[in-house]
Each structure stands twice: as C-alpha cells, then as structure tokens.
Amino acid sequence: MFVWGACNLKGMTKSRTVRSMVAVIASGLTVFLGAGSVASAQKTAPSTETSQVTTSSTGLGSSYFDATRTTIGTGRGATTFVDAFMQTLVRPRIAPVGANDWTCKPTAEHPNPVILIHGTWENAYDNWSGLAPQLKKDGFCVYTPNLGRADLWNKGGLGSLLPNTFGVAPIEHSVDQLSQVIEAVLRSTGAKQVDLVGHSQGGVIARYYAKFGGGADTAQPERNKVGKIITLGATNHGTTLGGMVKEKKSIDALGSAAEQGTTSNQGLATEQDSATAQAVPQETSASGETPRSDGGATSSSAADRAELRQWFGGAAGAQQERGSEFIRKLNEGGETLPGIDYTIIATKYDGISTPYDATFLRAGEGATVRNITMQDGCEEDRSDHMTMFYSPRSVDIVRNALDPQLVPNGTIRCEAHGNVWGSR
C-alpha cells in the first residue's frame, strides 16, 4: 500500500516512510516522463507490454483481463524494492523469477499452489521478486498476478500516470480478477485449494475473496478453495497512514491481539482461538468522526474530502482508510473463516499500515491465527512497509507458515535488514 495520503501535505511530516515513498514515485515519474509522454503510453494497444496497465477496462467483466496473462516475460531479478520498481518502469508487466509457470504441477509435499498478491501502487514484480524465486526453489507452484489497474479518470489516482502501478481500482474489482486467477490456477494444476500471500492491500484482497468471493464455504469448510492466508503489513483494520488519517483519541488498545500469546524467540506468536482473543477497538471514519450505522461519514464535508482523496490516491487507497465502509464490511461478523489458517506478519517500523499492530486478527470458530511481529526475537530487522517482503526473516516466516517442516521455527533467519533506502 502506497501513498494515496500524500495529498494531505499538512500531515506529511508525520510519516518518514510516506515521504520516502513519495520520493520513489516522483523519481519514477521523472524517469518515465523523460522516456516519453504519459499520453502516448496510455494509448498503447492492448496486445503490447502495457496492455492491462494503461486502461481501466481490466475491471469487472472486462474482455481485456486474461487471468493467465497478467504478466509478460520474466525480469532479471531484484533484491530491493527500489531496483524492482525502476525495472518495471520500462517493462511494467514482467513476472518475478520462478512465477507464473502455467505448466507447473503441485507435488505431494506442496499440493496447494501459492498465489502472491501485491499491494496498492505496486505490481507482481516489485512486490515479490524476493519471495517468489525462493518458493519456486522450495518446490511450490507460484503465481503472481497483476490486479486492479485503473486510469486517472476512473479514480486510479496520480500513481496511475505511471505504467507500473496496480492495485488502485476499487478493491472489489481486484477481488473479481483474483477469483478469475484462482479458477485458472485450479484448472491448470488440478489442485483443490490455493494458499494466498498478500502484502498490504493484497492481504485484504485475500480476506475479501475468502469471505465474499467464493473462497470459503462456512457450512462445509472442507470445500474451501483457500487453505491458508498469509499477510504482510495488511490493512486489516484500516490505516491511519502514519497519523494523516485522524482517529478518535479514545482508541488506545490497538494491537491487543498481539498480546494474546507469548511469542517465541523466533517471533512466532502462539495460535489463538475465539475464547482467548481480545477485542480490537471500534474503527473511526477517515475524517476522525465515528461512522454512522450505514458506514457513512457524519458530514457532507467529510464525504467531499474522501472523494478528493480518491481522485488523488486511488479508490483502493481510500477504501483502506481506518473506519471506511469497506473495512467495516470486511470485519463485520468475524475476522476469520472456518477451515482457514491465518498468519499475520507485522513490522513495528511500518509507517504506512498504521498502527502496525492493527493488522492483527482475532481467531473465530474453526480458524487458527498466528500474529507475528518481525522484531520479536530479532531487533536487527528494521524492515519497513516497503522492504518487509524482501527481508530474509519474513521470507522464512512465510515459508514456515506454508510448510513448517520446510523451515522449522528454530531455523527462521534473523538478519539486519533496513528500510526502503537501505538504512539500518
């Protein structure tokens, strides 16, 4: 999830991470505009590298969306977000090494294909060039779709001026596209279930698909299409964006879910159930006002501000603000679903999905939840929102969640890892 809140310049000093990401995007715009006009790029034919990137026609029911061709070609590899981001300015739809092999067949050891879901203003390559190659090496069938592209005039936000920013369309559109990808993966592999890994918005896309997109059968969990959901810095209860989105001062118990169990020296929290889960505080609206029962803001001015933010930052960004109707709907009636195993990963240096521990979930009936802070047992890792998915520690935590025998708890790496600019 990126910087839709950057339009709130008054609050910019509150988040160093957000300021950093503004600089990344500004650099990208400079590079891209220097190579050619945005207008000409947006008119590229659908059959070229930038199809599905420069048109908003890839939303619900679009004939342009091909679930098996959301990426074209494979990148040379990257070990940092900034490097991968810059590569995709030239080739917006490249896939990470090891991903999107539609001839892959699951093994008995790893029967569930793994689908990696990028966040807001991100793409398959810059989000997953650190994790996808490792999972492929581990023997998984790995898929990294590009989802949720919209142009500026369809509230894709300023980021849509770049050819490589996805995850800006209304989240429901991305969920619909993910559903098509999952069906294609199940047909291709013959698998009965998939495991979903999502960063930031990607985490709530996974949860929304499971709850509303046909991914789970609450009456017969054995028929679920989703086995595991693993999230990194997900906006599960909305974000205050480092203080840019105001909230009530009375909210002081965020992250209580993190205290539900004692973490090991590997930073792996104990499993929770509905009997031990503590309450996550009530969300407030993006304007800092308590939402009405229908989820709307209490004043027309708040609605006007929300509309403006959508034009600047994209519809998906606005949906992830704390107290939004989307977040309310996502968590209403329970945060988990029977038969799904959840692993929720956070970094305390997250300056975008904030407060960082608001990502944690409460386990409901029939589900298991592990809430993990990367720094528990590893203070050396100072990953932020935009580097956590390249951290060796988070890579191992994901691998452990997918297959505990592959990476036992005692072998999860603890290495120094910095923020988006490499500072440690």
CSV table of C-alpha atoms in Angstrom, one decimal:
chain,number,residue,atom,x,y,z
A,1,MET,CA,0.0,0.0,0.0
A,2,PHE,CA,1.5,3.3,-1.1
A,3,VAL,CA,1.0,7.0,-0.7
A,4,TRP,CA,-2.6,7.9,-1.5
A,5,GLY,CA,-2.4,10.1,1.6
A,6,ALA,CA,0.4,12.1,0.2
A,7,CYS,CA,-2.1,14.6,-1.0
A,8,ASN,CA,-2.5,15.6,2.7
A,9,LEU,CA,0.6,17.7,2.7
A,10,LYS,CA,-0.1,19.1,6.1
A,11,GLY,CA,0.4,15.8,7.7
A,12,MET,CA,3.4,14.7,5.6
A,13,THR,CA,6.0,15.2,8.3
A,14,LYS,CA,4.3,12.6,10.4
A,15,SER,CA,5.5,9.7,8.3
A,16,ARG,CA,9.1,9.3,7.1
A,17,THR,CA,8.1,6.2,5.2
A,18,VAL,CA,5.4,8.0,3.3
A,19,ARG,CA,7.8,10.8,2.5
A,20,SER,CA,10.3,8.3,1.2
A,21,MET,CA,7.7,6.6,-1.0
A,22,VAL,CA,6.6,10.0,-2.4
A,23,ALA,CA,10.3,10.4,-3.4
A,24,VAL,CA,10.3,7.0,-5.1
A,25,ILE,CA,7.2,7.8,-7.1
A,26,ALA,CA,8.5,11.2,-8.0
A,27,SER,CA,11.7,9.7,-9.2
A,28,GLY,CA,9.7,7.1,-11.2
A,29,LEU,CA,7.6,9.9,-12.8
A,30,THR,CA,10.8,11.8,-13.8
A,31,VAL,CA,12.3,8.7,-15.4
A,32,PHE,CA,9.1,7.7,-17.2
A,33,LEU,CA,8.2,11.1,-18.4
A,34,GLY,CA,11.8,11.5,-19.7
A,35,ALA,CA,11.4,8.4,-21.8
A,36,GLY,CA,8.1,9.5,-23.4
A,37,SER,CA,4.8,11.1,-22.8
A,38,VAL,CA,2.2,9.6,-20.5
A,39,ALA,CA,-0.5,10.3,-23.0
A,40,SER,CA,1.2,8.1,-25.6
A,41,ALA,CA,1.8,5.3,-23.1
A,42,GLN,CA,-1.8,5.3,-22.2
A,43,LYS,CA,-2.8,4.8,-25.8
A,44,THR,CA,-0.7,1.7,-26.2
A,45,ALA,CA,-2.6,-1.2,-27.9
A,46,PRO,CA,-3.9,-4.0,-25.6
A,47,SER,CA,-1.6,-6.5,-27.2
A,48,THR,CA,1.6,-4.8,-26.1
A,49,GLU,CA,3.6,-4.9,-22.9
A,50,THR,CA,1.5,-2.2,-21.3
A,51,SER,CA,-1.9,-3.7,-22.0
A,52,GLN,CA,-4.0,-4.1,-18.8
A,53,VAL,CA,-1.8,-1.4,-17.4
A,54,THR,CA,-2.9,1.7,-19.2
A,55,THR,CA,-6.6,1.0,-19.5
A,56,SER,CA,-9.3,0.8,-16.9
A,57,SER,CA,-11.1,-1.8,-19.0
A,58,THR,CA,-9.4,-4.5,-16.9
A,59,GLY,CA,-12.0,-4.2,-14.2
A,60,LEU,CA,-15.1,-6.4,-13.6
A,61,GLY,CA,-16.1,-8.4,-16.6
A,62,SER,CA,-13.5,-6.9,-18.9
A,63,SER,CA,-12.7,-8.7,-22.0
A,64,TYR,CA,-9.1,-7.4,-21.7
A,65,PHE,CA,-8.4,-9.3,-18.5
A,66,ASP,CA,-6.8,-12.6,-19.1
A,67,ALA,CA,-6.1,-14.4,-15.9
A,68,THR,CA,-3.2,-16.4,-17.4
A,69,ARG,CA,-1.5,-13.3,-18.9
A,70,THR,CA,-1.4,-10.6,-16.3
A,71,THR,CA,2.4,-10.7,-16.6
A,72,ILE,CA,4.5,-10.8,-19.8
A,73,GLY,CA,8.0,-12.2,-19.6
A,74,THR,CA,10.3,-12.6,-16.6
A,75,GLY,CA,12.6,-10.0,-15.0
A,76,ARG,CA,16.3,-10.4,-14.4
A,77,GLY,CA,15.7,-10.5,-10.7
A,78,ALA,CA,15.9,-7.9,-7.9
A,79,THR,CA,16.8,-7.8,-4.2
A,80,THR,CA,15.3,-4.5,-3.3
A,81,PHE,CA,12.0,-2.8,-3.9
A,82,VAL,CA,13.5,0.3,-5.5
A,83,ASP,CA,15.5,-1.7,-8.0
A,84,ALA,CA,12.5,-3.8,-9.0
A,85,PHE,CA,10.2,-0.7,-9.2
A,86,MET,CA,12.6,1.0,-11.6
A,87,GLN,CA,12.8,-2.1,-13.8
A,88,THR,CA,9.1,-2.1,-14.2
A,89,LEU,CA,9.0,1.5,-15.4
A,90,VAL,CA,10.4,0.0,-18.6
A,91,ARG,CA,8.7,-3.4,-18.5
A,92,PRO,CA,5.6,-2.9,-16.4
A,93,ARG,CA,4.3,-6.5,-16.6
A,94,ILE,CA,7.3,-8.7,-16.0
A,95,ALA,CA,7.0,-11.5,-13.6
A,96,PRO,CA,9.4,-12.4,-10.8
A,97,VAL,CA,11.8,-15.3,-11.4
A,98,GLY,CA,10.0,-18.6,-10.8
A,99,ALA,CA,6.5,-17.3,-11.1
A,100,ASN,CA,3.6,-17.9,-13.4
A,101,ASP,CA,4.7,-21.2,-14.9
A,102,TRP,CA,1.3,-22.5,-16.2
A,103,THR,CA,2.8,-26.0,-16.8
A,104,CYS,CA,3.6,-26.4,-13.1
A,105,LYS,CA,2.1,-29.4,-11.3
A,106,PRO,CA,2.0,-29.4,-7.5
A,107,THR,CA,3.9,-32.1,-5.6
A,108,ALA,CA,2.6,-34.3,-2.8
A,109,GLU,CA,4.8,-32.3,-0.4
A,110,HIS,CA,3.3,-29.0,-1.6
A,111,PRO,CA,-0.2,-29.7,-3.0
A,112,ASN,CA,-1.5,-26.1,-2.8
A,113,PRO,CA,-0.3,-23.6,-5.4
A,114,VAL,CA,0.7,-20.3,-3.9
A,115,ILE,CA,-0.7,-17.0,-5.2
A,116,LEU,CA,1.2,-13.8,-4.2
A,117,ILE,CA,-1.0,-10.7,-4.2
A,118,HIS,CA,0.6,-7.3,-4.5
A,119,GLY,CA,-0.4,-4.1,-2.6
A,120,THR,CA,-1.5,-0.6,-3.6
A,121,TRP,CA,0.6,1.2,-6.2
A,122,GLU,CA,2.7,-2.0,-6.5
A,123,ASN,CA,3.0,-4.8,-9.0
A,124,ALA,CA,3.8,-8.5,-9.2
A,125,TYR,CA,7.5,-7.9,-9.8
A,126,ASP,CA,8.5,-5.2,-7.4
A,127,ASN,CA,6.4,-6.8,-4.6
A,128,TRP,CA,7.5,-10.4,-5.0
A,129,SER,CA,11.0,-10.6,-6.5
A,130,GLY,CA,12.3,-11.5,-3.1
A,131,LEU,CA,9.8,-14.3,-2.2
A,132,ALA,CA,8.7,-15.9,-5.5
A,133,PRO,CA,12.1,-17.3,-6.5
A,134,GLN,CA,12.6,-18.9,-3.1
A,135,LEU,CA,9.2,-20.5,-3.1
A,136,LYS,CA,9.8,-21.9,-6.6
A,137,LYS,CA,13.1,-23.3,-5.3
A,138,ASP,CA,11.2,-24.9,-2.4
A,139,GLY,CA,9.0,-26.8,-4.9
A,140,PHE,CA,5.8,-24.7,-4.9
A,141,CYS,CA,3.8,-23.7,-7.9
A,142,VAL,CA,3.9,-19.9,-7.6
A,143,TYR,CA,1.7,-17.3,-9.3
A,144,THR,CA,2.0,-13.5,-9.1
A,145,PRO,CA,-0.9,-11.7,-10.9
A,146,ASN,CA,-1.2,-8.0,-11.6
A,147,LEU,CA,-4.5,-6.8,-10.4
A,148,GLY,CA,-6.6,-3.6,-10.1
A,149,ARG,CA,-5.4,-1.2,-12.7
A,150,ALA,CA,-7.4,1.9,-13.4
A,151,ASP,CA,-6.6,5.2,-15.1
A,152,LEU,CA,-6.7,8.6,-13.5
A,153,TRP,CA,-10.2,9.4,-14.8
A,154,ASN,CA,-11.5,6.3,-13.2
A,155,LYS,CA,-10.1,7.2,-9.8
A,156,GLY,CA,-6.8,5.3,-10.3
A,157,GLY,CA,-5.1,8.2,-8.6
A,158,LEU,CA,-1.9,10.0,-9.5
A,159,GLY,CA,0.1,6.8,-9.4
A,160,SER,CA,-1.8,5.6,-12.5
A,161,LEU,CA,0.2,8.1,-14.5
A,162,LEU,CA,3.0,5.5,-14.2
A,163,PRO,CA,2.7,2.3,-16.2
A,164,ASN,CA,3.7,0.0,-13.4
A,165,THR,CA,1.3,0.8,-10.6
A,166,PHE,CA,-1.5,-1.6,-9.9
A,167,GLY,CA,-3.9,-2.1,-7.0
A,168,VAL,CA,-5.6,1.3,-7.5
A,169,ALA,CA,-9.0,0.3,-8.7
A,170,PRO,CA,-11.9,-0.4,-6.2
A,171,ILE,CA,-10.8,-3.4,-4.3
A,172,GLU,CA,-13.9,-5.4,-5.3
A,173,HIS,CA,-12.6,-5.2,-8.9
A,174,SER,CA,-9.3,-6.7,-7.8
A,175,VAL,CA,-11.1,-9.4,-5.9
A,176,ASP,CA,-13.1,-10.3,-9.0
A,177,GLN,CA,-9.8,-10.5,-11.0
A,178,LEU,CA,-8.2,-12.6,-8.3
A,179,SER,CA,-11.1,-15.0,-8.4
A,180,GLN,CA,-10.5,-15.5,-12.1
A,181,VAL,CA,-6.8,-16.1,-11.5
A,182,ILE,CA,-7.6,-18.7,-8.8
A,183,GLU,CA,-10.0,-20.6,-11.1
A,184,ALA,CA,-7.4,-20.6,-13.8
A,185,VAL,CA,-4.7,-21.9,-11.4
A,186,LEU,CA,-7.0,-24.6,-10.0
A,187,ARG,CA,-7.8,-25.8,-13.6
A,188,SER,CA,-4.2,-25.7,-14.7
A,189,THR,CA,-2.8,-27.5,-11.7
A,190,GLY,CA,-5.6,-29.8,-10.8
A,191,ALA,CA,-5.3,-28.6,-7.2
A,192,LYS,CA,-8.3,-28.4,-4.8
A,193,GLN,CA,-7.1,-25.4,-2.9
A,194,VAL,CA,-4.7,-22.5,-3.1
A,195,ASP,CA,-2.7,-20.6,-0.4
A,196,LEU,CA,-2.8,-16.8,-0.6
A,197,VAL,CA,0.0,-14.5,0.4
A,198,GLY,CA,-0.7,-10.8,0.4
A,199,HIS,CA,1.2,-7.6,1.1
A,200,SER,CA,-0.8,-4.6,2.4
A,201,GLN,CA,-3.9,-4.3,0.2
A,202,GLY,CA,-3.1,-7.8,-1.0
A,203,GLY,CA,-3.9,-9.1,2.4
A,204,VAL,CA,-7.4,-7.7,2.5
A,205,ILE,CA,-8.0,-8.8,-1.1
A,206,ALA,CA,-7.2,-12.3,0.0
A,207,ARG,CA,-9.6,-12.0,3.0
A,208,TYR,CA,-12.3,-10.4,1.0
A,209,TYR,CA,-12.1,-13.1,-1.6
A,210,ALA,CA,-12.4,-15.8,1.1
A,211,LYS,CA,-15.4,-14.1,2.7
A,212,PHE,CA,-17.3,-12.7,-0.3
A,213,GLY,CA,-15.7,-14.1,-3.5
A,214,GLY,CA,-16.4,-17.8,-3.1
A,215,GLY,CA,-13.1,-18.7,-1.5
A,216,ALA,CA,-14.6,-20.3,1.6
A,217,ASP,CA,-17.7,-22.4,2.4
A,218,THR,CA,-18.6,-21.8,6.0
A,219,ALA,CA,-21.1,-24.7,6.0
A,220,GLN,CA,-18.6,-27.1,4.7
A,221,PRO,CA,-15.0,-25.8,5.3
A,222,GLU,CA,-13.5,-28.9,3.7
A,223,ARG,CA,-14.8,-27.4,0.4
A,224,ASN,CA,-12.8,-24.2,0.8
A,225,LYS,CA,-10.8,-23.0,-2.1
A,226,VAL,CA,-8.4,-21.3,0.2
A,227,GLY,CA,-6.2,-23.3,2.7
A,228,LYS,CA,-4.0,-20.6,4.2
A,229,ILE,CA,-3.9,-16.8,4.2
A,230,ILE,CA,-0.6,-15.1,5.0
A,231,THR,CA,-0.4,-11.3,5.1
A,232,LEU,CA,2.5,-8.9,5.5
A,233,GLY,CA,1.6,-5.4,6.7
A,234,ALA,CA,-2.0,-5.8,5.7
A,235,THR,CA,-4.5,-3.1,6.3
A,236,ASN,CA,-6.8,-5.5,8.1
A,237,HIS,CA,-8.5,-2.9,10.3
A,238,GLY,CA,-7.7,0.1,8.1
A,239,THR,CA,-4.8,2.5,8.4
A,240,THR,CA,-4.3,5.9,9.9
A,241,LEU,CA,-1.4,6.4,7.4
A,242,GLY,CA,1.1,7.4,10.0
A,243,GLY,CA,-1.4,9.9,11.5
A,244,MET,CA,-2.6,11.5,8.3
A,245,VAL,CA,-6.0,9.9,8.7
A,246,LYS,CA,-7.3,11.2,12.0
A,247,GLU,CA,-9.0,8.9,14.6
A,248,LYS,CA,-10.5,9.2,18.0
A,249,LYS,CA,-8.1,9.7,20.9
A,250,SER,CA,-10.1,7.0,22.8
A,251,ILE,CA,-8.6,4.4,20.5
A,252,ASP,CA,-5.8,3.2,22.7
A,253,ALA,CA,-5.9,-0.5,22.6
A,254,LEU,CA,-4.8,-1.2,19.0
A,255,GLY,CA,-2.8,-4.4,18.7
A,256,SER,CA,-4.3,-6.1,21.7
A,257,ALA,CA,-4.4,-9.2,19.6
A,258,ALA,CA,-0.6,-9.2,19.7
A,259,GLU,CA,-0.8,-9.7,23.4
A,260,GLN,CA,-2.9,-12.8,23.2
A,261,GLY,CA,0.0,-15.2,23.4
A,262,THR,CA,3.7,-15.3,24.3
A,263,THR,CA,6.0,-15.1,21.3
A,264,SER,CA,9.0,-17.3,20.9
A,265,ASN,CA,12.5,-16.1,20.2
A,266,GLN,CA,11.7,-16.6,16.6
A,267,GLY,CA,8.9,-14.1,16.7
A,268,LEU,CA,6.2,-16.7,16.1
A,269,ALA,CA,3.1,-16.0,18.1
A,270,THR,CA,1.1,-18.7,19.6
A,271,GLU,CA,-2.1,-19.8,18.0
A,272,GLN,CA,-5.3,-18.1,19.1
A,273,ASP,CA,-9.0,-19.0,19.3
A,274,SER,CA,-12.1,-17.1,19.9
A,275,ALA,CA,-12.1,-17.8,23.6
A,276,THR,CA,-8.7,-16.1,24.2
A,277,ALA,CA,-9.0,-13.3,21.6
A,278,GLN,CA,-9.2,-9.8,22.9
A,279,ALA,CA,-11.3,-7.0,21.4
A,280,VAL,CA,-10.0,-4.9,18.6
A,281,PRO,CA,-11.2,-1.3,19.1
A,282,GLN,CA,-14.0,0.2,17.1
A,283,GLU,CA,-12.9,1.9,13.9
A,284,THR,CA,-13.5,5.5,13.2
A,285,SER,CA,-14.1,7.2,9.9
A,286,ALA,CA,-11.3,8.5,7.8
A,287,SER,CA,-12.2,12.0,8.8
A,288,GLY,CA,-11.8,11.2,12.5
A,289,GLU,CA,-15.6,11.0,13.1
A,290,THR,CA,-17.5,8.0,14.3
A,291,PRO,CA,-19.2,6.3,11.3
A,292,ARG,CA,-23.0,6.2,11.1
A,293,SER,CA,-24.6,2.8,11.2
A,294,ASP,CA,-24.6,2.8,7.4
A,295,GLY,CA,-20.8,3.4,7.4
A,296,GLY,CA,-21.0,6.9,6.0
A,297,ALA,CA,-19.3,10.0,7.4
A,298,THR,CA,-21.2,12.3,9.6
A,299,SER,CA,-20.9,15.3,7.4
A,300,SER,CA,-21.0,16.2,3.7
A,301,SER,CA,-17.6,17.9,4.0
A,302,ALA,CA,-16.1,14.6,5.2
A,303,ALA,CA,-17.6,12.9,2.1
A,304,ASP,CA,-16.2,15.6,-0.1
A,305,ARG,CA,-12.7,15.1,1.4
A,306,ALA,CA,-13.0,11.4,0.9
A,307,GLU,CA,-14.0,11.9,-2.7
A,308,LEU,CA,-11.0,14.2,-3.3
A,309,ARG,CA,-8.6,11.6,-1.8
A,310,GLN,CA,-9.9,9.0,-4.2
A,311,TRP,CA,-9.0,11.2,-7.1
A,312,PHE,CA,-5.5,11.8,-5.8
A,313,GLY,CA,-4.6,8.5,-4.3
A,314,GLY,CA,-7.0,6.0,-6.0
A,315,ALA,CA,-10.2,4.3,-4.9
A,316,ALA,CA,-8.4,1.4,-3.3
A,317,GLY,CA,-6.4,3.6,-1.1
A,318,ALA,CA,-9.5,5.4,0.2
A,319,GLN,CA,-11.1,2.0,0.9
A,320,GLN,CA,-8.3,1.1,3.2
A,321,GLU,CA,-8.6,4.1,5.5
A,322,ARG,CA,-9.5,3.4,9.0
A,323,GLY,CA,-13.3,3.4,9.5
A,324,SER,CA,-14.1,3.0,5.8
A,325,GLU,CA,-17.2,1.2,4.8
A,326,PHE,CA,-15.1,-1.4,3.1
A,327,ILE,CA,-13.1,-2.2,6.3
A,328,ARG,CA,-16.3,-2.3,8.3
A,329,LYS,CA,-17.8,-4.8,5.9
A,330,LEU,CA,-14.7,-6.9,5.8
A,331,ASN,CA,-14.6,-7.4,9.6
A,332,GLU,CA,-18.3,-7.5,10.4
A,333,GLY,CA,-19.4,-10.8,11.8
A,334,GLY,CA,-15.9,-12.1,12.4
A,335,GLU,CA,-12.4,-11.6,11.1
A,336,THR,CA,-11.7,-15.2,10.1
A,337,LEU,CA,-13.4,-18.1,8.4
A,338,PRO,CA,-13.6,-21.8,9.4
A,339,GLY,CA,-11.0,-24.1,7.9
A,340,ILE,CA,-8.5,-21.3,7.0
A,341,ASP,CA,-5.1,-21.0,8.7
A,342,TYR,CA,-4.1,-17.3,9.1
A,343,THR,CA,-0.5,-16.0,9.6
A,344,ILE,CA,-0.4,-12.2,10.1
A,345,ILE,CA,3.0,-10.6,9.9
A,346,ALA,CA,3.8,-7.0,11.0
A,347,THR,CA,6.9,-4.8,11.4
A,348,LYS,CA,6.9,-2.2,14.1
A,349,TYR,CA,8.7,0.1,11.6
A,350,ASP,CA,5.7,0.2,9.3
A,351,GLY,CA,4.9,3.8,8.6
A,352,ILE,CA,2.1,3.2,6.1
A,353,SER,CA,-0.2,0.4,7.5
A,354,THR,CA,-0.5,2.1,10.9
A,355,PRO,CA,-0.7,1.5,13.8
A,356,TYR,CA,1.4,-1.5,12.8
A,357,ASP,CA,-0.3,-3.9,15.1
A,358,ALA,CA,-3.8,-3.0,13.8
A,359,THR,CA,-3.0,-5.7,11.2
A,360,PHE,CA,-3.5,-8.5,13.7
A,361,LEU,CA,-6.7,-10.6,13.7
A,362,ARG,CA,-8.8,-12.4,16.2
A,363,ALA,CA,-9.5,-16.0,15.6
A,364,GLY,CA,-13.1,-17.1,15.2
A,365,GLU,CA,-14.5,-20.6,15.3
A,366,GLY,CA,-12.8,-23.2,13.2
A,367,ALA,CA,-9.8,-20.9,12.3
A,368,THR,CA,-6.3,-20.5,13.6
A,369,VAL,CA,-4.4,-17.3,13.7
A,370,ARG,CA,-0.7,-16.5,14.4
A,371,ASN,CA,0.0,-12.8,14.9
A,372,ILE,CA,3.7,-12.2,14.4
A,373,THR,CA,5.9,-9.0,14.8
A,374,MET,CA,9.1,-9.4,12.9
A,375,GLN,CA,11.2,-7.7,15.6
A,376,ASP,CA,10.1,-10.2,18.3
A,377,GLY,CA,13.4,-12.0,18.9
A,378,CYS,CA,15.1,-10.1,16.1
A,379,GLU,CA,15.7,-6.4,16.8
A,380,GLU,CA,18.2,-6.3,14.0
A,381,ASP,CA,15.5,-6.4,11.4
A,382,ARG,CA,14.3,-2.8,10.8
A,383,SER,CA,12.2,-3.5,7.7
A,384,ASP,CA,9.5,-1.0,6.9
A,385,HIS,CA,6.3,-1.4,4.9
A,386,MET,CA,8.1,-1.4,1.6
A,387,THR,CA,11.0,-3.7,2.5
A,388,MET,CA,9.5,-6.3,4.7
A,389,PHE,CA,8.7,-8.6,1.8
A,390,TYR,CA,12.4,-8.6,0.9
A,391,SER,CA,13.6,-9.4,4.4
A,392,PRO,CA,15.1,-12.9,4.9
A,393,ARG,CA,13.2,-13.1,8.1
A,394,SER,CA,9.8,-12.5,6.6
A,395,VAL,CA,10.6,-14.8,3.7
A,396,ASP,CA,11.3,-17.6,6.2
A,397,ILE,CA,8.2,-16.8,8.2
A,398,VAL,CA,6.1,-17.2,5.1
A,399,ARG,CA,7.9,-20.4,4.2
A,400,ASN,CA,7.3,-21.7,7.7
A,401,ALA,CA,3.6,-20.8,7.5
A,402,LEU,CA,3.3,-22.7,4.2
A,403,ASP,CA,5.2,-25.7,5.4
A,404,PRO,CA,6.6,-25.9,9.0
A,405,GLN,CA,8.8,-28.8,8.0
A,406,LEU,CA,10.5,-26.8,5.3
A,407,VAL,CA,11.6,-24.1,7.7
A,408,PRO,CA,11.2,-25.2,11.4
A,409,ASN,CA,10.7,-22.4,13.9
A,410,GLY,CA,14.2,-22.7,15.3
A,411,THR,CA,15.7,-22.1,11.9
A,412,ILE,CA,14.0,-18.9,10.9
A,413,ARG,CA,16.7,-16.3,9.9
A,414,CYS,CA,17.4,-13.2,11.9
A,415,GLU,CA,19.4,-10.7,9.8
A,416,ALA,CA,19.9,-7.0,9.7
A,417,HIS,CA,17.5,-5.5,7.2
A,418,GLY,CA,16.8,-1.9,6.5
A,419,ASN,CA,14.1,0.5,5.2
A,420,VAL,CA,13.3,1.4,1.7
A,421,TRP,CA,16.5,3.4,1.3
A,422,GLY,CA,18.7,0.8,2.9
A,423,SER,CA,19.1,2.5,6.3
A,424,ARG,CA,19.5,0.1,9.2
